[in-house]
mmCIF file of C-alpha atoms in Angstrom:
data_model
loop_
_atom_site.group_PDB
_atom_site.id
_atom_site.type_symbol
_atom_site.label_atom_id
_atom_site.label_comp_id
_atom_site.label_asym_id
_atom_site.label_seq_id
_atom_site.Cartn_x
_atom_site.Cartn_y
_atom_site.Cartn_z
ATOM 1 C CA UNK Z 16 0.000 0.000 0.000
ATOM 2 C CA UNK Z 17 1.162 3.396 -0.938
ATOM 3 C CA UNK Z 18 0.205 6.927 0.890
ATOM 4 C CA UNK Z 19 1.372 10.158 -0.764
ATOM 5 C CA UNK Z 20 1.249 13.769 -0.041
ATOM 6 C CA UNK Z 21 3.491 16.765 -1.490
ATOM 7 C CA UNK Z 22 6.223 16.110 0.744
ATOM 8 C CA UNK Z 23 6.551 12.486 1.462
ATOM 9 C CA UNK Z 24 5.297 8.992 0.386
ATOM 10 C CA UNK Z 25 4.902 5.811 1.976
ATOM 11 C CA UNK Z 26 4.942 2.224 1.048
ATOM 12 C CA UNK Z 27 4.413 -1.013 3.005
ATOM 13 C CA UNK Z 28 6.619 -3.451 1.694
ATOM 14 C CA UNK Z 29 5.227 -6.315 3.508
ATOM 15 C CA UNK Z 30 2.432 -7.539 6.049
ATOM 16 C CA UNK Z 31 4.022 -10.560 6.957
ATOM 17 C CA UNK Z 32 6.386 -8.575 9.451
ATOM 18 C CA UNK Z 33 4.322 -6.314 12.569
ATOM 19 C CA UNK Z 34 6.252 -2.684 12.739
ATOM 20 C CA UNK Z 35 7.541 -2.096 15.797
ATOM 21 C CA UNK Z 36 6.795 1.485 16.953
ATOM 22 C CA UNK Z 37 8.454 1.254 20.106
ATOM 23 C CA UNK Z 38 11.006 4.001 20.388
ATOM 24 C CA UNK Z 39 14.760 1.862 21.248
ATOM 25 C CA UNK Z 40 17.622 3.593 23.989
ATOM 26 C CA UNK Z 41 18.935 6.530 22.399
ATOM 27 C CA UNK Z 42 21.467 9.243 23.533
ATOM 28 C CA UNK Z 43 22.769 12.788 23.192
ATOM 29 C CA UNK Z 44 24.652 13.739 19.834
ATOM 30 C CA UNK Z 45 27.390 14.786 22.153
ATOM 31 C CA UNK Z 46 27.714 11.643 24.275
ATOM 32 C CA UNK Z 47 27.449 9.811 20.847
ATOM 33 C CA UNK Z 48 30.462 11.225 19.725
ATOM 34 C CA UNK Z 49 32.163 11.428 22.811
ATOM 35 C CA UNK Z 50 32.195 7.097 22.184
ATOM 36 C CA UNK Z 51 33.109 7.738 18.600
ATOM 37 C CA UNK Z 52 36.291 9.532 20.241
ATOM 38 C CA UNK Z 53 37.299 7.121 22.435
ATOM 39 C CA UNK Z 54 35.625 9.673 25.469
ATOM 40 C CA UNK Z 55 37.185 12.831 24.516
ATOM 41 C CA UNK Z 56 34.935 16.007 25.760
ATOM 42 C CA UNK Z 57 32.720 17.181 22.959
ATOM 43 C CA UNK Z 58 32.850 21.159 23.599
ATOM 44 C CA UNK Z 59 30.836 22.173 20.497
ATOM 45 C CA UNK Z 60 28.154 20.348 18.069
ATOM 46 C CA UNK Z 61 26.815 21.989 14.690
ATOM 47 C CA UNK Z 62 22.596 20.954 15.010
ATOM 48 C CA UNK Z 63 19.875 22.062 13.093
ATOM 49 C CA UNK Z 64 17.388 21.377 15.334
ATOM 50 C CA UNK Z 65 15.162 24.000 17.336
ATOM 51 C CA UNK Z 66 15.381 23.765 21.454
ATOM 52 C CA UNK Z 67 14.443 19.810 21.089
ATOM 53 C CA UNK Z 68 16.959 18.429 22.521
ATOM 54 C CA UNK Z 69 18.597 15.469 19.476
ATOM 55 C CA UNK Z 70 19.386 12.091 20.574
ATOM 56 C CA UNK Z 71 20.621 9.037 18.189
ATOM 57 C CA UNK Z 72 20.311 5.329 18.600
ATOM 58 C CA UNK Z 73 22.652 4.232 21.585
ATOM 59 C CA UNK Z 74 23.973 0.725 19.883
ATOM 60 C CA UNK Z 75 24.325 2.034 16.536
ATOM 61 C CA UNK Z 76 25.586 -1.092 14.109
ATOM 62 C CA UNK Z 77 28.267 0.624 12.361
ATOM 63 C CA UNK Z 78 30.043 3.969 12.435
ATOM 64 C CA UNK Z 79 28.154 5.199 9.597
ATOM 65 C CA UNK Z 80 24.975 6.653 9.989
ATOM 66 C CA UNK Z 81 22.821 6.400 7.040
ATOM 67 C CA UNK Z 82 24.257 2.222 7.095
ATOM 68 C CA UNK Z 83 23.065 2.171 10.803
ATOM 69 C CA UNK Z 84 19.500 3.158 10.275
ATOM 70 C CA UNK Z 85 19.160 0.677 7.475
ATOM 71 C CA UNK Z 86 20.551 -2.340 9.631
ATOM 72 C CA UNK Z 87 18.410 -0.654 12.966
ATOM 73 C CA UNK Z 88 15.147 -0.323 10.480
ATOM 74 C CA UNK Z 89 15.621 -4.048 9.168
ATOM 75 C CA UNK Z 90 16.392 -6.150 12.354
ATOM 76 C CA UNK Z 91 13.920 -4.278 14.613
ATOM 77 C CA UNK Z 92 11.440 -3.970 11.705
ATOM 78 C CA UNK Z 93 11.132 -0.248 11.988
ATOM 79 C CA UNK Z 94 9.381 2.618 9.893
ATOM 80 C CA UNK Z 95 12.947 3.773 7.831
ATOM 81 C CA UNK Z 96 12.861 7.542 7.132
ATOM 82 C CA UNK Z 97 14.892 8.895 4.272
ATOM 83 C CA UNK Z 98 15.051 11.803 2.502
ATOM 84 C CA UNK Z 99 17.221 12.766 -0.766
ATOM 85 C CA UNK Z 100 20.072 14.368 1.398
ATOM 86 C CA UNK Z 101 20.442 11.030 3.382
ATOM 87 C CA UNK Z 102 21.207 9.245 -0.051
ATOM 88 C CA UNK Z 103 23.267 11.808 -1.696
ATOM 89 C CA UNK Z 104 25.420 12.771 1.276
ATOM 90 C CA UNK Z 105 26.447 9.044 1.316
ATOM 91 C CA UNK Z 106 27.199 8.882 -2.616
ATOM 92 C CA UNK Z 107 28.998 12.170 -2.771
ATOM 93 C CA UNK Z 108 31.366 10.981 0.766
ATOM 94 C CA UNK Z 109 32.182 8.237 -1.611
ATOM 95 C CA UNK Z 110 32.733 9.908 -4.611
ATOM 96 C CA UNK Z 111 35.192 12.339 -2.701
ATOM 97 C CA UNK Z 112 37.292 8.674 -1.013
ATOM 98 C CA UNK Z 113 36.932 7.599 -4.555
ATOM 99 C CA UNK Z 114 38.643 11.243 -6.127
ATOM 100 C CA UNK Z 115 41.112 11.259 -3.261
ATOM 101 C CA UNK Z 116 42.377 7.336 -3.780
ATOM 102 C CA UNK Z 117 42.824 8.422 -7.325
ATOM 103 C CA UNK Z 118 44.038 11.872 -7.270
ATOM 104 C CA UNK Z 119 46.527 12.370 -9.365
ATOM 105 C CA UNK Z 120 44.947 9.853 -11.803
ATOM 106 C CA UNK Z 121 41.786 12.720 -11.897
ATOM 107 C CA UNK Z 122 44.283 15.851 -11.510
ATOM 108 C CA UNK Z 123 43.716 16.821 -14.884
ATOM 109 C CA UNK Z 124 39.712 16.810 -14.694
ATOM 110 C CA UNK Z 125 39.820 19.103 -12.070
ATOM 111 C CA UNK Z 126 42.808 21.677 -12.103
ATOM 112 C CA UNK Z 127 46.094 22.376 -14.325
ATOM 113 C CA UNK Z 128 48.358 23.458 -11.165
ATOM 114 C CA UNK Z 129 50.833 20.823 -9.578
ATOM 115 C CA UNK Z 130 50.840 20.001 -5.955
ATOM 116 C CA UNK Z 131 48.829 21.676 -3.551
ATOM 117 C CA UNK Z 132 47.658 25.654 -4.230
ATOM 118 C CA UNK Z 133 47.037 27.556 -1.082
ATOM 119 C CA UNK Z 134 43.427 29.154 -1.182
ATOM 120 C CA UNK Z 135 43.875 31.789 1.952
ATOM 121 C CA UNK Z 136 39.998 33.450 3.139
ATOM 122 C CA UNK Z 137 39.819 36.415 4.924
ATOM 123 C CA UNK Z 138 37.575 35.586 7.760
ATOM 124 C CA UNK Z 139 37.540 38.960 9.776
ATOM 125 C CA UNK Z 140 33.569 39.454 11.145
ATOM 126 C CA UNK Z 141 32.679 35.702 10.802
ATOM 127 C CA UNK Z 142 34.448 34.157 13.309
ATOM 128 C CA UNK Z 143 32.815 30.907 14.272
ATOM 129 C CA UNK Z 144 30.454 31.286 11.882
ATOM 130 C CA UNK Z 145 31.298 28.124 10.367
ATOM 131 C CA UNK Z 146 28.588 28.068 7.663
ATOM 132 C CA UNK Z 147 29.437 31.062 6.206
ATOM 133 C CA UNK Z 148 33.086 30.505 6.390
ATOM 134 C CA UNK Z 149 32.938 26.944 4.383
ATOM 135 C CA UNK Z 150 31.320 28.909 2.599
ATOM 136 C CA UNK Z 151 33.634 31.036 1.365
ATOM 137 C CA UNK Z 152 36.350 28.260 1.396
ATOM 138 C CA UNK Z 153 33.915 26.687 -1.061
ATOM 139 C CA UNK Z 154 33.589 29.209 -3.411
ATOM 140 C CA UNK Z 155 37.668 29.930 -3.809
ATOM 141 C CA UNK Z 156 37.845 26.511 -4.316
ATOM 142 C CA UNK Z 157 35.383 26.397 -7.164
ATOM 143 C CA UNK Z 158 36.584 29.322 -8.813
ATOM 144 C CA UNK Z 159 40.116 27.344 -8.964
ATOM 145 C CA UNK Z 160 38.367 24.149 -10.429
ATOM 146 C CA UNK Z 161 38.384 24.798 -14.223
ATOM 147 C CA UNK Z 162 36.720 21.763 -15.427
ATOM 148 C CA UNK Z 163 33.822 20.486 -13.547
ATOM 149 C CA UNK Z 164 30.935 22.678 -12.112
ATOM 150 C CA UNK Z 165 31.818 20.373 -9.183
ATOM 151 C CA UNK Z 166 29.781 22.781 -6.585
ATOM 152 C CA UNK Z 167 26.958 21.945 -8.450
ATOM 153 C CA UNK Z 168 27.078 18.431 -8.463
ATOM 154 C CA UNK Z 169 27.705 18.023 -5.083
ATOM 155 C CA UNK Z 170 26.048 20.200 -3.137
ATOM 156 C CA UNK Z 171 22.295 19.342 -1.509
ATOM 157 C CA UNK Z 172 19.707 21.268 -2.939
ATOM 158 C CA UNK Z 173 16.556 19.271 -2.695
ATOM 159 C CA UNK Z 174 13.640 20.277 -0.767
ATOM 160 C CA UNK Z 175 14.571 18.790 2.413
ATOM 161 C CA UNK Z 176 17.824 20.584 2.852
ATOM 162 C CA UNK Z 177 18.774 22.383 6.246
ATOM 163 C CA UNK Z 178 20.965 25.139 6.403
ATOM 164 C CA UNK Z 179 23.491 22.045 8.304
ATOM 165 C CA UNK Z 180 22.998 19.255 5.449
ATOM 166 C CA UNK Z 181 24.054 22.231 3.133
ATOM 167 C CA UNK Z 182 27.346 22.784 5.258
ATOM 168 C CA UNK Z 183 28.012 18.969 5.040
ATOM 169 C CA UNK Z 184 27.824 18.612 1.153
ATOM 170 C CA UNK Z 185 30.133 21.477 1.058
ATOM 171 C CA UNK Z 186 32.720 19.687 3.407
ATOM 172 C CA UNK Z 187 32.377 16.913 1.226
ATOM 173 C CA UNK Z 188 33.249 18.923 -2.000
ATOM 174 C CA UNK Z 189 36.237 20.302 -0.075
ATOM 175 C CA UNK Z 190 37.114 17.451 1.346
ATOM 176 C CA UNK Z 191 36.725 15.819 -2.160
ATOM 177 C CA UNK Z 192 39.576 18.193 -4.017
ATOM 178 C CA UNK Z 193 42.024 18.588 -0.697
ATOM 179 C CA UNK Z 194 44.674 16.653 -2.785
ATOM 180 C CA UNK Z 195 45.203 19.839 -4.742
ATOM 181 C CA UNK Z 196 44.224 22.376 -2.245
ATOM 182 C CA UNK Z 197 45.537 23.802 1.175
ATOM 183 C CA UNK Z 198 42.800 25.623 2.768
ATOM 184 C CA UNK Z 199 43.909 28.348 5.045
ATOM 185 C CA UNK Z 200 41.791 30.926 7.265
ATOM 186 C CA UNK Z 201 43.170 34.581 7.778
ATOM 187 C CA UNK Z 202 42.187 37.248 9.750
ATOM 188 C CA UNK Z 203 43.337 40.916 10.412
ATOM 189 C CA UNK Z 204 45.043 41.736 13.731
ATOM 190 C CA UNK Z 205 45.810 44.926 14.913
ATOM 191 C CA UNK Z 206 45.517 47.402 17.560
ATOM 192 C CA UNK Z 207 42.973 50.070 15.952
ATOM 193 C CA UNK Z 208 43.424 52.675 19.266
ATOM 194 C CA UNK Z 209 45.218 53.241 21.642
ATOM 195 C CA UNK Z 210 45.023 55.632 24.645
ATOM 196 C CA UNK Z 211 47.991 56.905 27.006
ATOM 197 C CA UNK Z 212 47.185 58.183 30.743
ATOM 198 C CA UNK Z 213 49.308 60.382 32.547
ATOM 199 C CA UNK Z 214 51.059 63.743 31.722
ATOM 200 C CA UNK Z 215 53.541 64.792 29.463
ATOM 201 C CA UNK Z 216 55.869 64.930 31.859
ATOM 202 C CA UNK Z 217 55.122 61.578 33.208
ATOM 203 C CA UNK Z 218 56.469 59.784 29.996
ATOM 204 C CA UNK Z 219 59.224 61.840 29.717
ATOM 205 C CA UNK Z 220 60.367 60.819 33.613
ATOM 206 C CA UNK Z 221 59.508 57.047 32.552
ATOM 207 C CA UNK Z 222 61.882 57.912 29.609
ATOM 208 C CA UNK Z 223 64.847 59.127 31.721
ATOM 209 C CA UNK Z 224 64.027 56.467 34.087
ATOM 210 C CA UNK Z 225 64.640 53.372 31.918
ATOM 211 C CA UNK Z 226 68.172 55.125 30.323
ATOM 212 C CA UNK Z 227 69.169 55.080 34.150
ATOM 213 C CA UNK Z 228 68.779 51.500 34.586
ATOM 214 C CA UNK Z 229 70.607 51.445 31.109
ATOM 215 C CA UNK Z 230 73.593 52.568 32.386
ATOM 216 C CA UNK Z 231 73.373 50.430 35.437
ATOM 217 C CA UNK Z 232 74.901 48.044 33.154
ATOM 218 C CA UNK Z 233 72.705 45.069 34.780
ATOM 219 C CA UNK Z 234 72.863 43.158 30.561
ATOM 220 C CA UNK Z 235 69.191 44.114 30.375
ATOM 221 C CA UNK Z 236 67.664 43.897 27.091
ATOM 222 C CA UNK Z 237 65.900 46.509 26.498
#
């Protein structure tokens, strides 16, 4: 049986096996990848969720997540859930292993430099704004790819894309042409004012006070 609206559809493959709705352990994203790191503290996650706080399965089968549901779905004869960016995240991760296994087989389809080109982005004003900032990492590297429209390809733009899945296909495309990038992040430093208390003739005093200790030949170095 099929059910369809404008956003999803449904299918029930079989009657011979009763769903199980029963909602299994799950935990925080952060503990989850606390375990993936061998218990490291997790200071930050990236989430595109509102204030509801995201959990995952607890005994996932396998390190990869889109794998994991599958195997979860089919042994506890659960209702899978998949959208477009679930399926093309996981062919584009392995089109990017595939590029960098073969990269200077494929060098040629993507750039005419040698070795590694430096692409440096100024990131003054965006600090931690990690969207934005991939972003522009993105678009310097595209600009440097002469022969594929390879932002295009990869990128998630299907209707159930989140400002986060976005950011992830975009890692992937990076991550896909690192063999002939080095991606660096600049920003501007500088003191823009500066204020001195005192009098006139307070610096000048500090001034005749540090050529005394000069002479007091004590091999300071200043």
């Amino acid at each position: 049986m099929n059910t369809t609206n404008n956003s999803r559809s449904s299918q029930i493959l079989t009657n011979k096996i009763e769903l199980d709705n029963k909602i299994d352990p799950h935990i925080s994203i952060e503990n989850h990848i606390a375990k993936r790191f061998h218990g490291h503290k997790v200071f930050a996650v990236s989430s595109q969720f509102d204030d509801t706080k995201k959990t995952v399965i607890e005994r996932p089968y396998c390190p990869n997540g889109f794998a994991a549901a599958i195997l979860h779905a089919y042994n506890y004869h659960k209702h899978l859930h998949l959208s477009p960016v679930d399926v093309w995240l996981t062919i584009s991760q392995g089109v990017s292993e595939h590029i960098n296994r073969n990269a200077e087989k494929f060098r040629n389809r993507f750039v005419k430099h040698e070795g590694q080109k430096e692409l440096i982005i100024g990131v003054d004003g965006i600090l931690g704004n990690w969207p934005e900032i991939v972003n522009r990492i993105v678009a310097a590297a595209d600009n440097n790819v002469e022969k594929i429209d390879l932002r295009d390809l990869l990128e998630c733009n299907f209707s159930t894309t989140t400002p986060n899945s976005l950011t992830a296909s975009r890692i992937v495309l990076l991550d896909a042409v690192k063999s002939y990038f080095k991606y660096s992040c600049m920003t501007l430093c500088g003191i823009p004012k500066v204020t001195l208390e005192g009098t006139l003739e307070d610096w000048m005093k500090l001034q005749e006070k540090v050529a005394h200790l000069r002479k007091l030949n004590l091999e300071l170095d200043f």
